[in-house]
Structures are given as C-alpha cells and as structure tokens.
mmCIF file of C-alpha atoms and ligand atoms in Angstrom:
data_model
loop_
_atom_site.group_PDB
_atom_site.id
_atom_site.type_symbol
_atom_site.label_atom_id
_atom_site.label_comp_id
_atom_site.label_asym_id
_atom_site.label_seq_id
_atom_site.Cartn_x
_atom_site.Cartn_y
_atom_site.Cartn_z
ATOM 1 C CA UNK A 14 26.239 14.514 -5.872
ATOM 2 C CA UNK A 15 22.947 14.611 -4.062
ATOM 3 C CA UNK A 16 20.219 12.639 -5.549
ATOM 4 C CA UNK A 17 16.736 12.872 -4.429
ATOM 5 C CA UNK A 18 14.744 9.519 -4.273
ATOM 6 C CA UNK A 19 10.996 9.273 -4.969
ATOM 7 C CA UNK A 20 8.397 7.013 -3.956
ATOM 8 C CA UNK A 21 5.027 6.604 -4.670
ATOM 9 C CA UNK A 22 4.118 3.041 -5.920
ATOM 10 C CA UNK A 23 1.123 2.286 -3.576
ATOM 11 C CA UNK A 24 0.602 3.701 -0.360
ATOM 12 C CA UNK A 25 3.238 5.297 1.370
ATOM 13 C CA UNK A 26 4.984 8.487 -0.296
ATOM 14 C CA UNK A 27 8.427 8.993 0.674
ATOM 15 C CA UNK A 28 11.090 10.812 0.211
ATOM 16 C CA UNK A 29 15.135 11.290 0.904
ATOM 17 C CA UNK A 30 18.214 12.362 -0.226
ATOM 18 C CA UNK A 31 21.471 10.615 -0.650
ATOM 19 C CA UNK A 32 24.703 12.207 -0.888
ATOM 20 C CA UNK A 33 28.260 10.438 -2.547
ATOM 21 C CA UNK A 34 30.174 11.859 0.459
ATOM 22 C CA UNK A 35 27.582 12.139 3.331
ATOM 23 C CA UNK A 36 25.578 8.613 2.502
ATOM 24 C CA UNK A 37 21.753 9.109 3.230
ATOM 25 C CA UNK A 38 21.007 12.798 5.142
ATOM 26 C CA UNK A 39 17.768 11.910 5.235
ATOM 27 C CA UNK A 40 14.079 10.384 4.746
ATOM 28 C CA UNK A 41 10.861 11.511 5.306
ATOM 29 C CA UNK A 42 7.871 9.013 5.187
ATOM 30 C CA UNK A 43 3.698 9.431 4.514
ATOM 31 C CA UNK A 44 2.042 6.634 5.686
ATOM 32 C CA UNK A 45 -2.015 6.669 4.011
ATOM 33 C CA UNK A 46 -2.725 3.660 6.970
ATOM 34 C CA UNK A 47 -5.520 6.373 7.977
ATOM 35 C CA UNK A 48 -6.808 6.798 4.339
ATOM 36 C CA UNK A 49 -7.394 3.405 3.436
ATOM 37 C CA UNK A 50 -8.228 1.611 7.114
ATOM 38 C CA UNK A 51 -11.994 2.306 6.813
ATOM 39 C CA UNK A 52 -12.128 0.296 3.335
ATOM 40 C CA UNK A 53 -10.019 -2.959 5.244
ATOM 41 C CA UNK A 54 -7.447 -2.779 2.276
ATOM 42 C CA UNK A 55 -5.767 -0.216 -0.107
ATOM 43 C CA UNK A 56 -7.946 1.886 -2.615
ATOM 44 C CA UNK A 57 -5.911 2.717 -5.293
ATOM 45 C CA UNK A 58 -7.796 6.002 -6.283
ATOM 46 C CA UNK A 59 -7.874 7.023 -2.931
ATOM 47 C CA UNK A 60 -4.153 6.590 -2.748
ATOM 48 C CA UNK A 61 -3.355 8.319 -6.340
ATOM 49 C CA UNK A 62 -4.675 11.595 -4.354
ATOM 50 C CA UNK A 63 -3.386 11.398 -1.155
ATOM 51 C CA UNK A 64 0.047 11.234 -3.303
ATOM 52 C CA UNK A 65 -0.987 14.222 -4.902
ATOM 53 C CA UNK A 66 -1.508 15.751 -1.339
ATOM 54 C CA UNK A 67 1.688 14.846 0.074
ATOM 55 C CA UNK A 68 4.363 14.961 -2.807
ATOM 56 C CA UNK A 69 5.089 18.544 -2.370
ATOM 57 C CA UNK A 70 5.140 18.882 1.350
ATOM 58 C CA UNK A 71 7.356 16.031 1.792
ATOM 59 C CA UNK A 72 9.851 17.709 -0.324
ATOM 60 C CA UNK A 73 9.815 20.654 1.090
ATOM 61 C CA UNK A 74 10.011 18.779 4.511
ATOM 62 C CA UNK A 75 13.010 16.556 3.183
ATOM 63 C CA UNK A 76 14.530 19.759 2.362
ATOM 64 C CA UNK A 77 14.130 21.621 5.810
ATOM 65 C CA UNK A 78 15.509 18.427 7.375
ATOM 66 C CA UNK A 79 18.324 18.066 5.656
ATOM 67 C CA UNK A 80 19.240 22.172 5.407
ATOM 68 C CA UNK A 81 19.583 21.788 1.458
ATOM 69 C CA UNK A 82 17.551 24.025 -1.129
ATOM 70 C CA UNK A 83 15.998 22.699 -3.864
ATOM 71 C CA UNK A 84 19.448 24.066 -6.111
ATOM 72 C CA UNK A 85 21.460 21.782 -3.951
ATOM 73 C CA UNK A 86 19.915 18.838 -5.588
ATOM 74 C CA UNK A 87 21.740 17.115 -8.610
ATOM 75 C CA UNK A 88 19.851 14.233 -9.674
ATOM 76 C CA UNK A 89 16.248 12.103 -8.846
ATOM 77 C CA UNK A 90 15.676 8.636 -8.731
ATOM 78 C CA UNK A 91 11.835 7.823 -8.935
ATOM 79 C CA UNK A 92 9.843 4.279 -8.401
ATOM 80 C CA UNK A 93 8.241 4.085 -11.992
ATOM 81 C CA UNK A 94 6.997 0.191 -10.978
ATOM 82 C CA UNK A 95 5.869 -2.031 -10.933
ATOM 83 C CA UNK A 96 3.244 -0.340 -8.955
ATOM 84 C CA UNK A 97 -0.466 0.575 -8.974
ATOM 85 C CA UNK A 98 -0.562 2.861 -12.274
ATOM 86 C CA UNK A 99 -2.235 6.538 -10.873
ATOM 87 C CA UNK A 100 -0.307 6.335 -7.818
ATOM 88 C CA UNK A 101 3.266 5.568 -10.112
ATOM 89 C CA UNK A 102 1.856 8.546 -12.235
ATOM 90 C CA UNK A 103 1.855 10.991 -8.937
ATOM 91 C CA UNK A 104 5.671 10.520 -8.557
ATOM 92 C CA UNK A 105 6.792 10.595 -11.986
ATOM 93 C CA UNK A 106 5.047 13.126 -12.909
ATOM 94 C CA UNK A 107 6.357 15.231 -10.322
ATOM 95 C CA UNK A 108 9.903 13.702 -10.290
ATOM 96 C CA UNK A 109 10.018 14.817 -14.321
ATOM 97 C CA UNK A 110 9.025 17.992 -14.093
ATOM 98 C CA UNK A 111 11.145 19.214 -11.022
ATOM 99 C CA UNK A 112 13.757 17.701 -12.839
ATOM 100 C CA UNK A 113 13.150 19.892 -16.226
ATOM 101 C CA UNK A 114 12.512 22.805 -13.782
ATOM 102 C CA UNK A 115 15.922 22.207 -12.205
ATOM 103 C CA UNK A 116 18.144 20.767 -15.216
ATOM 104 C CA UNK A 117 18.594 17.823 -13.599
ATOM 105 C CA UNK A 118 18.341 14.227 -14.920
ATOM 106 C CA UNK A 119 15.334 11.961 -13.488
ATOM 107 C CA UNK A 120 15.870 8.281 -13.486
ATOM 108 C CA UNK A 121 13.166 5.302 -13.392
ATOM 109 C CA UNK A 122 13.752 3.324 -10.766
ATOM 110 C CA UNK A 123 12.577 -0.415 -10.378
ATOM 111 C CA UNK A 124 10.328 -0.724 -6.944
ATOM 112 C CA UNK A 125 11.782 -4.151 -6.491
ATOM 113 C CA UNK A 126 15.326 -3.693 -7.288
ATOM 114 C CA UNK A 127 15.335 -0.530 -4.782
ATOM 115 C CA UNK A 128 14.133 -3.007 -1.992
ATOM 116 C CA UNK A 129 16.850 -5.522 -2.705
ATOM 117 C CA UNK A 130 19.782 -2.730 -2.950
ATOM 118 C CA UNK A 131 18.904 -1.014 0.255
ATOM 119 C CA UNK A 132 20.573 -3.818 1.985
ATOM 120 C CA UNK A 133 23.592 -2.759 0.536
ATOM 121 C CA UNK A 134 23.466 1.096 2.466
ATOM 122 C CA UNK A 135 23.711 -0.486 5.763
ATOM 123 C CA UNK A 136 26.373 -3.305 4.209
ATOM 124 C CA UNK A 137 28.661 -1.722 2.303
ATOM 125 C CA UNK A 138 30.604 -4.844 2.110
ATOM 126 C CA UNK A 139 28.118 -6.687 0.355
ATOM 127 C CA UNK A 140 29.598 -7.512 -3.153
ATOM 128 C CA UNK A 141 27.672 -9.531 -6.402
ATOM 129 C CA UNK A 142 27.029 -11.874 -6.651
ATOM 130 C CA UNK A 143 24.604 -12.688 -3.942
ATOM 131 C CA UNK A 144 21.184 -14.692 -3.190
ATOM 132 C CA UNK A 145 18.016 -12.291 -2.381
ATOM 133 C CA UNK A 146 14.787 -13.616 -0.904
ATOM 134 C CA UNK A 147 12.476 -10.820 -1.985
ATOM 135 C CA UNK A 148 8.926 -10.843 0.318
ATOM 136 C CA UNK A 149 6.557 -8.126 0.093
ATOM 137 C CA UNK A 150 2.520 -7.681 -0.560
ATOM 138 C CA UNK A 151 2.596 -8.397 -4.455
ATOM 139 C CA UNK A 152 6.007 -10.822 -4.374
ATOM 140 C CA UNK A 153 8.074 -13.917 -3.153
ATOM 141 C CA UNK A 154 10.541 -14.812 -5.454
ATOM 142 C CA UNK A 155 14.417 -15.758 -4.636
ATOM 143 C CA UNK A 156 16.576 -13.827 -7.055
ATOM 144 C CA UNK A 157 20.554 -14.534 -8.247
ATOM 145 C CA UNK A 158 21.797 -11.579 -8.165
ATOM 146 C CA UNK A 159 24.585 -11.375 -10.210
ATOM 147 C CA UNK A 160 25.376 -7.868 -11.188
ATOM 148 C CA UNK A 161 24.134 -4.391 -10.846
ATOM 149 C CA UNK A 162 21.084 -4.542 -13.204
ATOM 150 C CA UNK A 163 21.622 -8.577 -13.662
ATOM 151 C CA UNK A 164 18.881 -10.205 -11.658
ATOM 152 C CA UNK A 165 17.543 -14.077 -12.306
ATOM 153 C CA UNK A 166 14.819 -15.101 -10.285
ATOM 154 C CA UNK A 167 14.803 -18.914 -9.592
ATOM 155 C CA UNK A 168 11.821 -19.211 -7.617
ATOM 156 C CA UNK A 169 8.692 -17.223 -7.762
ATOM 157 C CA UNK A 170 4.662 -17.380 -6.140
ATOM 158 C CA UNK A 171 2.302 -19.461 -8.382
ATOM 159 C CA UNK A 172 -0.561 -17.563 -6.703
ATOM 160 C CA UNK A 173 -0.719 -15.521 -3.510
ATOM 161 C CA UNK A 174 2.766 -13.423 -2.421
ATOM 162 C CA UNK A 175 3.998 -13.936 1.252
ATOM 163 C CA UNK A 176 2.805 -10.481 2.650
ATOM 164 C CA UNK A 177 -0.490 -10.983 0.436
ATOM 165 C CA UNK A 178 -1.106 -14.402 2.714
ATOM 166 C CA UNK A 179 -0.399 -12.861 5.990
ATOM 167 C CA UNK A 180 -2.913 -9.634 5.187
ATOM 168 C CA UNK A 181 -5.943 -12.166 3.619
ATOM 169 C CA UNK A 182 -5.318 -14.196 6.600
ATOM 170 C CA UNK A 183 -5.039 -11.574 9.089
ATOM 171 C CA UNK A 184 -8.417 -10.252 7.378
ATOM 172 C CA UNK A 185 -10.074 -13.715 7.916
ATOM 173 C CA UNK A 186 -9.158 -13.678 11.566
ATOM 174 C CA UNK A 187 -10.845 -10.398 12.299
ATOM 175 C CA UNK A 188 -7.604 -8.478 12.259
ATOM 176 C CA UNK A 189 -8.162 -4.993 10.679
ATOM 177 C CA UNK A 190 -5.859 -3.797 8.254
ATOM 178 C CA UNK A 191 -2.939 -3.501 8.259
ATOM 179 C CA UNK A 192 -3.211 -6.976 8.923
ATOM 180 C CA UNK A 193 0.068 -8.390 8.421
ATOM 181 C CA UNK A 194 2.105 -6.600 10.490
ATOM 182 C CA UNK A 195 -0.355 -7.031 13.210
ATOM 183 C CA UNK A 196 -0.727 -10.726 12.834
ATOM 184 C CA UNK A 197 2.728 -10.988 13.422
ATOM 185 C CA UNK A 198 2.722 -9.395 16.640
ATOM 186 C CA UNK A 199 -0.320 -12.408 17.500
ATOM 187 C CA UNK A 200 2.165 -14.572 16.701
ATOM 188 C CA UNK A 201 4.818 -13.428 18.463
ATOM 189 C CA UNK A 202 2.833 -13.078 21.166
ATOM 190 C CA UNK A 203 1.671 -16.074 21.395
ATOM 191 C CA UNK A 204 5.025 -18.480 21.318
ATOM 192 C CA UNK A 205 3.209 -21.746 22.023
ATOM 193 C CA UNK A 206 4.283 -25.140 20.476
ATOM 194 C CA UNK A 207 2.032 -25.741 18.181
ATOM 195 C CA UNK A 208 1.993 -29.599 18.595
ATOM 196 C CA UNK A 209 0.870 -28.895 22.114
ATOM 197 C CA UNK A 210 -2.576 -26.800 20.344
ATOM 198 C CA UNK A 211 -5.128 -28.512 18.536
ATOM 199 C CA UNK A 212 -3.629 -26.440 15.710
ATOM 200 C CA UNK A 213 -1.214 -29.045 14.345
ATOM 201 C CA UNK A 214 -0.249 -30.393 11.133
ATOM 202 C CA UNK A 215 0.094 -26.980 9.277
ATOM 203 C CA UNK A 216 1.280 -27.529 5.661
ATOM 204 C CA UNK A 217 4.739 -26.151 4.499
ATOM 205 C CA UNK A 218 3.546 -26.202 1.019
ATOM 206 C CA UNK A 219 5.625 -27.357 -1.874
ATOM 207 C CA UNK A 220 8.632 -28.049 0.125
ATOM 208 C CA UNK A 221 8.161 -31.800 -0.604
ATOM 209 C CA UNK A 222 8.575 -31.278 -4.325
ATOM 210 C CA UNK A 223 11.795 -30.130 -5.540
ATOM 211 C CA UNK A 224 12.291 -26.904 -7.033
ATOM 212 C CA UNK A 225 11.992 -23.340 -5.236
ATOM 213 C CA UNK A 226 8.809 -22.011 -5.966
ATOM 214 C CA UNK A 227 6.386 -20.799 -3.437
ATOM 215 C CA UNK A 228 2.134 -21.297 -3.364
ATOM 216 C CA UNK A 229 0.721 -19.890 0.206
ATOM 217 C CA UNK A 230 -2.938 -20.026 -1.125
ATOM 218 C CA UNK A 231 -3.082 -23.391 0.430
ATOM 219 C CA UNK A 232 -2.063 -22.434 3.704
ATOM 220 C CA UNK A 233 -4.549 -19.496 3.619
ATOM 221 C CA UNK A 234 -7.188 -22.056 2.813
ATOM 222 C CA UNK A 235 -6.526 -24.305 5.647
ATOM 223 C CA UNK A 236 -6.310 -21.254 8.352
ATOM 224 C CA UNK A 237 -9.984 -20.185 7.059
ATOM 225 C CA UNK A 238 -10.814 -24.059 7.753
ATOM 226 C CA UNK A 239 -9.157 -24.214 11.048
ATOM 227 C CA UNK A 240 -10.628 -20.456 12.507
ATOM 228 C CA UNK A 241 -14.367 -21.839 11.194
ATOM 229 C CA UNK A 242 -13.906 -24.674 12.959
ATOM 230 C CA UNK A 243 -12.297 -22.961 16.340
ATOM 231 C CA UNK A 244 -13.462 -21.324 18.942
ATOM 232 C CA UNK A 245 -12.628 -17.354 16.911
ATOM 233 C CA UNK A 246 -11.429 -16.062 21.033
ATOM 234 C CA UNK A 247 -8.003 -13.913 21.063
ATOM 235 C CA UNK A 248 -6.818 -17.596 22.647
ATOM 236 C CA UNK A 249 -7.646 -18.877 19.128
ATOM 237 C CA UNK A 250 -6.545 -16.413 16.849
ATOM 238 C CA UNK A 251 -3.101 -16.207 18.746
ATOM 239 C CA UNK A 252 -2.627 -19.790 18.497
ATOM 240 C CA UNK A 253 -3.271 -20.039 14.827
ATOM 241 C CA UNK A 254 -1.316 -16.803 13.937
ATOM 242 C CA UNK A 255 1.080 -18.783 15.397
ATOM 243 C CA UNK A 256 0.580 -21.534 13.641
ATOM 244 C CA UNK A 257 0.847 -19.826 10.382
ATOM 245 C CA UNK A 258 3.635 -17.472 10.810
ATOM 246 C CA UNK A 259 5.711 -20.453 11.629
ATOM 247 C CA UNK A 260 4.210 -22.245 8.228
ATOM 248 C CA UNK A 261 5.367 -19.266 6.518
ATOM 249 C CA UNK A 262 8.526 -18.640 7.930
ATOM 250 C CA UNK A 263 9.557 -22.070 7.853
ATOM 251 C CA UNK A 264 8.188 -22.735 3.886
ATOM 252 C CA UNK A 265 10.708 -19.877 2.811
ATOM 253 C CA UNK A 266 13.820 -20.448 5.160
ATOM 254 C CA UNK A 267 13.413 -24.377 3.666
ATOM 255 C CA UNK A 268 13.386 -22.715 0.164
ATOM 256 C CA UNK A 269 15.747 -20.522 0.642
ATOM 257 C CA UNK A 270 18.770 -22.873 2.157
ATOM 258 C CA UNK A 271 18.078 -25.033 -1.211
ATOM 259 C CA UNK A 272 18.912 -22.109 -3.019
ATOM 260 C CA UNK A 273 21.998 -21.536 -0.778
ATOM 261 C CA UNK A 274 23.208 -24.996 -1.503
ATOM 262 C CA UNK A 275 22.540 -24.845 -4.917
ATOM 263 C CA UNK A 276 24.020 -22.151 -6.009
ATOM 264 C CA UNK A 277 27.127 -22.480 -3.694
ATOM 265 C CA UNK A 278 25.920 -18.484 -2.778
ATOM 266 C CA UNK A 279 26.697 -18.068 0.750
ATOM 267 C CA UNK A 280 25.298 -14.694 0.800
ATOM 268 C CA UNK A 281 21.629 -13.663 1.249
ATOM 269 C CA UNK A 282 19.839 -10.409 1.015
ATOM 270 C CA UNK A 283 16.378 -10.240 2.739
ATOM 271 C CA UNK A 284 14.409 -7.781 1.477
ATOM 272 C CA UNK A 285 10.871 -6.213 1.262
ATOM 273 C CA UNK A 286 8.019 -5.702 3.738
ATOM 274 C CA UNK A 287 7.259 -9.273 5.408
ATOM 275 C CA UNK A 288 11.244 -8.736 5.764
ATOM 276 C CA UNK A 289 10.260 -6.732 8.644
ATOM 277 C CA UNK A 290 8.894 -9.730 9.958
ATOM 278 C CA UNK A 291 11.239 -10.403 13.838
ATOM 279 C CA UNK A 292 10.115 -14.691 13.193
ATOM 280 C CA UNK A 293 11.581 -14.909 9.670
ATOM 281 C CA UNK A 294 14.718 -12.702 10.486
ATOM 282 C CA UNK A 295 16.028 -15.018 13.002
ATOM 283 C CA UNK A 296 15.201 -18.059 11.304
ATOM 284 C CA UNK A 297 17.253 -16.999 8.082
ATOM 285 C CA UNK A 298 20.007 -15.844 10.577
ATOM 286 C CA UNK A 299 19.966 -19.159 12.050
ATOM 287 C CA UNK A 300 19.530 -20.803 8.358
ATOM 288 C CA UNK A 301 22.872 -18.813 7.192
ATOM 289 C CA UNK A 302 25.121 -19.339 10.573
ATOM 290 C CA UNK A 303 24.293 -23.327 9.976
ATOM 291 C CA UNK A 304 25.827 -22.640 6.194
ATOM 292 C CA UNK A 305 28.763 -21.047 7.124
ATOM 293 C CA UNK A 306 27.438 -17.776 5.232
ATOM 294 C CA UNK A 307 25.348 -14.075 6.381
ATOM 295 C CA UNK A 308 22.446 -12.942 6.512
ATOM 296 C CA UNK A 309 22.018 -9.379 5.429
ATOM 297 C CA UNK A 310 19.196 -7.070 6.323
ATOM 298 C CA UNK A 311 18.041 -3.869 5.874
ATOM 299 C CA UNK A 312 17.069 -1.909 8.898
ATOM 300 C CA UNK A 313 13.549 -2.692 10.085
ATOM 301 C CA UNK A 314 12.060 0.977 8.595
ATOM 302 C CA UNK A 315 13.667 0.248 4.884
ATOM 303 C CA UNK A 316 11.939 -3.130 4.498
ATOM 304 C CA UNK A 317 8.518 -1.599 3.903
ATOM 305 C CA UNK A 318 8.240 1.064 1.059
ATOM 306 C CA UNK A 319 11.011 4.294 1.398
ATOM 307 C CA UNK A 320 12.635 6.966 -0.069
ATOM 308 C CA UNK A 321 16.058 5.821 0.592
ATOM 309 C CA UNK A 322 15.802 3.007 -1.172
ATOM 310 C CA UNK A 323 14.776 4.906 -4.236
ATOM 311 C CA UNK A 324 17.280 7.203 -3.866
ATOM 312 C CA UNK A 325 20.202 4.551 -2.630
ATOM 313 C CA UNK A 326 19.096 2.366 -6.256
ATOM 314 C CA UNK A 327 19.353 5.630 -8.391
ATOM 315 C CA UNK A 328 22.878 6.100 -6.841
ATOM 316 C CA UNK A 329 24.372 3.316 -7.971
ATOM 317 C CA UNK A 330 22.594 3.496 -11.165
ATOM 318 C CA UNK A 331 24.420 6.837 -11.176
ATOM 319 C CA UNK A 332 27.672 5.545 -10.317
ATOM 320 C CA UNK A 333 27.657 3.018 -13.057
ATOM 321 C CA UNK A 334 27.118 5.287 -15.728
ATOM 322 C CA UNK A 335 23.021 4.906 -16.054
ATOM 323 C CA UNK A 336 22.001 8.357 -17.457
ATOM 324 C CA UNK A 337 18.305 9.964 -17.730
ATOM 325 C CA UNK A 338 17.541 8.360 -21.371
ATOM 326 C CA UNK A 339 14.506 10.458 -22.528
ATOM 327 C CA UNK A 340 11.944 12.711 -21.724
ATOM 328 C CA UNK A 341 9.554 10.433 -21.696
ATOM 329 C CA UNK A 342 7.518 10.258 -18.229
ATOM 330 C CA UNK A 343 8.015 6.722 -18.256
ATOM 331 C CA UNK A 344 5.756 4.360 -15.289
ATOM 332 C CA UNK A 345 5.672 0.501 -15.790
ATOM 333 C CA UNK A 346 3.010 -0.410 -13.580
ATOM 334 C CA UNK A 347 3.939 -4.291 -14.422
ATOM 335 C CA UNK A 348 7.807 -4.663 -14.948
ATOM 336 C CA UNK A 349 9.738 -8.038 -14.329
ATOM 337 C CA UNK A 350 12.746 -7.043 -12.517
ATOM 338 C CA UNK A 351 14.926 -9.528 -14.852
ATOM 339 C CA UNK A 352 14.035 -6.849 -17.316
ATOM 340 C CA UNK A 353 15.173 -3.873 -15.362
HETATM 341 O O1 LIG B 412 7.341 -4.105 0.447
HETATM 342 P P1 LIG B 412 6.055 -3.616 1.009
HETATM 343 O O2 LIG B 412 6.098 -2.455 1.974
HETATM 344 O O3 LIG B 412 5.057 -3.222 -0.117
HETATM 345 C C1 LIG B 412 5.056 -3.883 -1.336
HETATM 346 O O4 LIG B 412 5.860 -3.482 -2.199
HETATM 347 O O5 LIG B 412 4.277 -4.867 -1.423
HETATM 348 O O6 LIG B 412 5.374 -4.892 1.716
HETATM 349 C C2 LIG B 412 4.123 -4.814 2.323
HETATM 350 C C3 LIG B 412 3.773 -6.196 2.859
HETATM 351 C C4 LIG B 412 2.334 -6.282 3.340
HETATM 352 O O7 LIG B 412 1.728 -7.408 2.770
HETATM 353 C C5 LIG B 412 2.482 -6.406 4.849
HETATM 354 O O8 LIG B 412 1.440 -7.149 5.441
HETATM 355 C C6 LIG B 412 3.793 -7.131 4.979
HETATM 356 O O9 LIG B 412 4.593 -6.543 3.984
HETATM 357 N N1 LIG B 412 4.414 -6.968 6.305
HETATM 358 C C7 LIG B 412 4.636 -7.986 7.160
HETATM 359 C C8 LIG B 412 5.228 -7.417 8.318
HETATM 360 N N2 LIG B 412 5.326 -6.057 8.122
HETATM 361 C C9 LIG B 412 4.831 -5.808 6.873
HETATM 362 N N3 LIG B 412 4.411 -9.299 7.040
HETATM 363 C C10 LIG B 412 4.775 -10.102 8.074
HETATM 364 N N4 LIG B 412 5.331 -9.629 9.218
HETATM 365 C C11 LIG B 412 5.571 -8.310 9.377
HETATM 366 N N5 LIG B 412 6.134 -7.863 10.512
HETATM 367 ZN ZN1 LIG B 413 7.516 -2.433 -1.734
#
C-alpha cells in the first residue's frame, strides 16, 4: 500500500508517500516564504497560484525521489481543511482527479488531525488515549484524544492562536515575516532573566482563573506598550522577545500540566508549528519528567505544514477501514476537528 499525501492548506505545498511496509520513503516540501515576504504576511490569492505552480512538479519530484511511477501509487490522502478555501481547492482538485485518472480512492484529510498524528510516525508506541497540545498560526487548543477519529478539545483560544501572537508581535517589533520563527531565535538569543531587565511583570494570562483556555491578545497588547515605551535597539527587541516567549511558553506548559492532572493522561502529543519552538519543547519535557509521564514530538520539519503528515493521517484512516465516500471534491475551509 503506498498512499500519497497532499498538502496545500495555506502556504507551503507538500508532498510524500507512505508505504505499509517501508514507513515514509519520502517528502518533498514548497515553501512560498519568497511569494508572500514582500506583503509582511500571507496573501491567500497569491498562494492559491503558487499551488497551482508547484502541485505537479512536486509530484513528479516525489516520484523521482522515491523511484516509484505514478502506477505504483494506491491511494491519496489530501488536506481538505480547515484551510484558506482557493488554496484547499488547488490540492483537492488535483488529488481527485489523479485519483479518477488512476482508479484510486482519494481521502479528505483533516489539517489538524494530520499535525497531531504525525507524532505517532516517529512513536510508534504511542497508543489512545493521549493529551495533545495543538499550537499553530490559526490554533491553541488541548485536545483528549481518545480514539482514532475521537478528539475532545478541553481548552481552546478566545481570540488570537499561539503562532498568530508570536507573528503580530514579531511584526510589531520590526521583525519581517516570517516573524515567529524568527522571534524565537531573539529570544533564544537573548537568555537574560527577565527580572534583571526593565521588562518585568509579563502577564501569563488566564492562568489565575481555573479552566484551560488560552487568550494571548493581552500579552500582544502589553509587548506593543512595552516596545513604544523602550528604547526599539536589537538590545530591546531581544530582551522583550524574551520576555514574551517565556510568557508564552510558560502560559501553555501551566495549562497544559492542569490538563495532565486532570485527566490522569500521562501522555502528551505536541504538535503544530510553534511546536517547532526549542523554549516550549524543553519546558513540556521538563513539565512531563516532573509528572512521571512523556513528552512526544514530532521531528522539528513535521511540526510546520507537510506531506507526511497528510499522508501518515490517510494511513491510518486506511488501516481502520475509512474508504473514499464520494466523488464529491469535498474542501472544508472551516472544520472543527471534534467533527472529523
Ligand atoms: O502549523 P503551521 O505550520 O501552520 C498552521 O497550520 O497554522 O504553524 C505556523 C505557525 C506560525 O504562526 C509560525 O510563526 C509558528 O507556527 N512558528 C513558531 C516557530 N516556528 C513556527 N512559533 C514559535 N517558535 C517557532 N520556532
Ligand atoms: Zn498547519
């Protein structure tokens, strides 16, 4: 069985193929950093067709790389959201009508589910249920995880997601785009103790109030306040990154240990792009070794948007019986994973 994963929800396209006997032979990535850096954030039409551009060339790439013909393929797995809608379109468009072409079923795959299961392809061990901390651009939510397909979410953003915070804050500090990934390396590069700045007093907001849900809004706010009021050097904006990574890191890893002892859960999947993120990986390593549990993460390059995790989430599908339902070229550009 070789399935071929799809994805095109906002701006990367990627591709790979994962086998039942070989595991993942391998991933190809398009990264539209170039397309969308002179407009400081991503264009969505502008990303719909550089998808268009790259769909076919990255399969024919994925192909060369992995010394498998287009026949060789038995099934695809494609993100059909939640996602920007044209750039969803790209990819299931193309994903349904290689499939007809080929006889081959095409599955819709949920973005966010496919971020949370990739853990799993580097963890076999991993078994349901476990706890998820799910951090990208558009999400923070902690998620039960309870079954293939059986997802409750138990904490959720009332306003800006964790990656969204570190970009609009990055973007505030005069850090181009992609700014959240690059504030991070301020941050880290600027290890200071924070009482020992005049940047003190940072809020970790809502972690006074019980419950797990997230607001970083806040914390954006007061950053803007602090920057207006600093001096706006690289001294400066290293200190505060600083500051606000460790606001950040230290908001979820509180939320997330209540959800560990709550639920009795000793497992935790981190998953999504501010996953990538070297602060909040050791903190929730630490977090888990102190309650006698693991930490589980995907490798660094499968915590921002893949193929493999397309693919990986469409195996298992696969494996449990999930079958291509219709012909319908189906794209759910807003889709609650408890709904998936
Ligand atoms: O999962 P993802 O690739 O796309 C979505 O589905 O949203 O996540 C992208 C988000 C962006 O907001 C980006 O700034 C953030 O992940 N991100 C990071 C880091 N690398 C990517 N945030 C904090 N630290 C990082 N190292
Ligand atoms: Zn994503």
């Amino acid at each position: 069985m070789r399935i071929l994963g799809i994805e095109s929800s906002c701006d990367e396209t990627a591709m790979a193929i994962y086998c039942h006997e070989g595991g993942l032979l391998g991933h190809v990535v398009h990264s539209q950093l170039e397309t969308h850096r002179p407009h400081g954030g991503v264009v969505p039409e502008l990303a719909s067709r550089d998808h268009l551009n790259q769909l076919l060339p990255l399969l024919m790439e994925v192909l060369a790389k992995t010394g498998l013909s287009r026949f060789d393929l038995s099934s695809i797995a494609y993100t059909a959201g939640p996602g920007l809608i044209g750039a969803l379109l790209t990819g299931a468009c193309f994903a349904k009508a290689l499939a007809f072409a080929l006889d081959i079923p095409a599955l819709a795959i949920h973005h966010l589910e496919a971020h949370i299961l990739v853990a799993i392809l580097d963890n076999p061990e991993i078994e349901f249920p476990f706890m998820t901390l799910l951090v990208s651009g558009g999400h923070t939510q902690l998620i039960e995880a309870r079954a293939l397909g059986d997802y409750r979410i138990l904490g959720d953003t009332l306003d800006d997601a964790a990656g969204e915070a570190f970009d609009k804050t990055a973007k505030l500090m005069g850090i181009p785009y992609p700014g959240g990934a690059i504030l991070a390396k301020w941050a880290d590069a600027h290890d200071v103790d924070v009482s020992e700045t005049s940047f003190k007093a940072f809020p970790r907001p809502m972690t006074n109030r019980p419950g797990l849900d997230f607001s970083f809004s806040g914390l954006k706010t007061h950053v803007a306040e602090v920057w207006r009021m600093s001096t706006q050097d690289d001294a400066a904006r290293g200190a505060l990154a600083h500051a606000f990574q460790s606001a950040v890191v230290d908001t979820l890893v509180i939320k997330a240990s209540r959800a560990i002892r709550d639920s009795g859960i000793r497992k935790l999947i981190l998953a999504g792009g501010v996953g990538a993120n070297r602060a909040l990986r050791q903190a929730l390593s630490d977090l888990m070794v102190r309650e006698q549990g693991k930490l589980y993460v995907p490798r660094m390059e499968f915590c921002t948007d893949n193929g493999a995790m397309v693919a990986y989430a469409g195996y298992l599908q696969i494996m449990q019986g999930k079958t291509d339902a219709s012909h319908a070229i189906e794209v759910r550009p807003r889709w609650p994973l408890c709904s998936s």
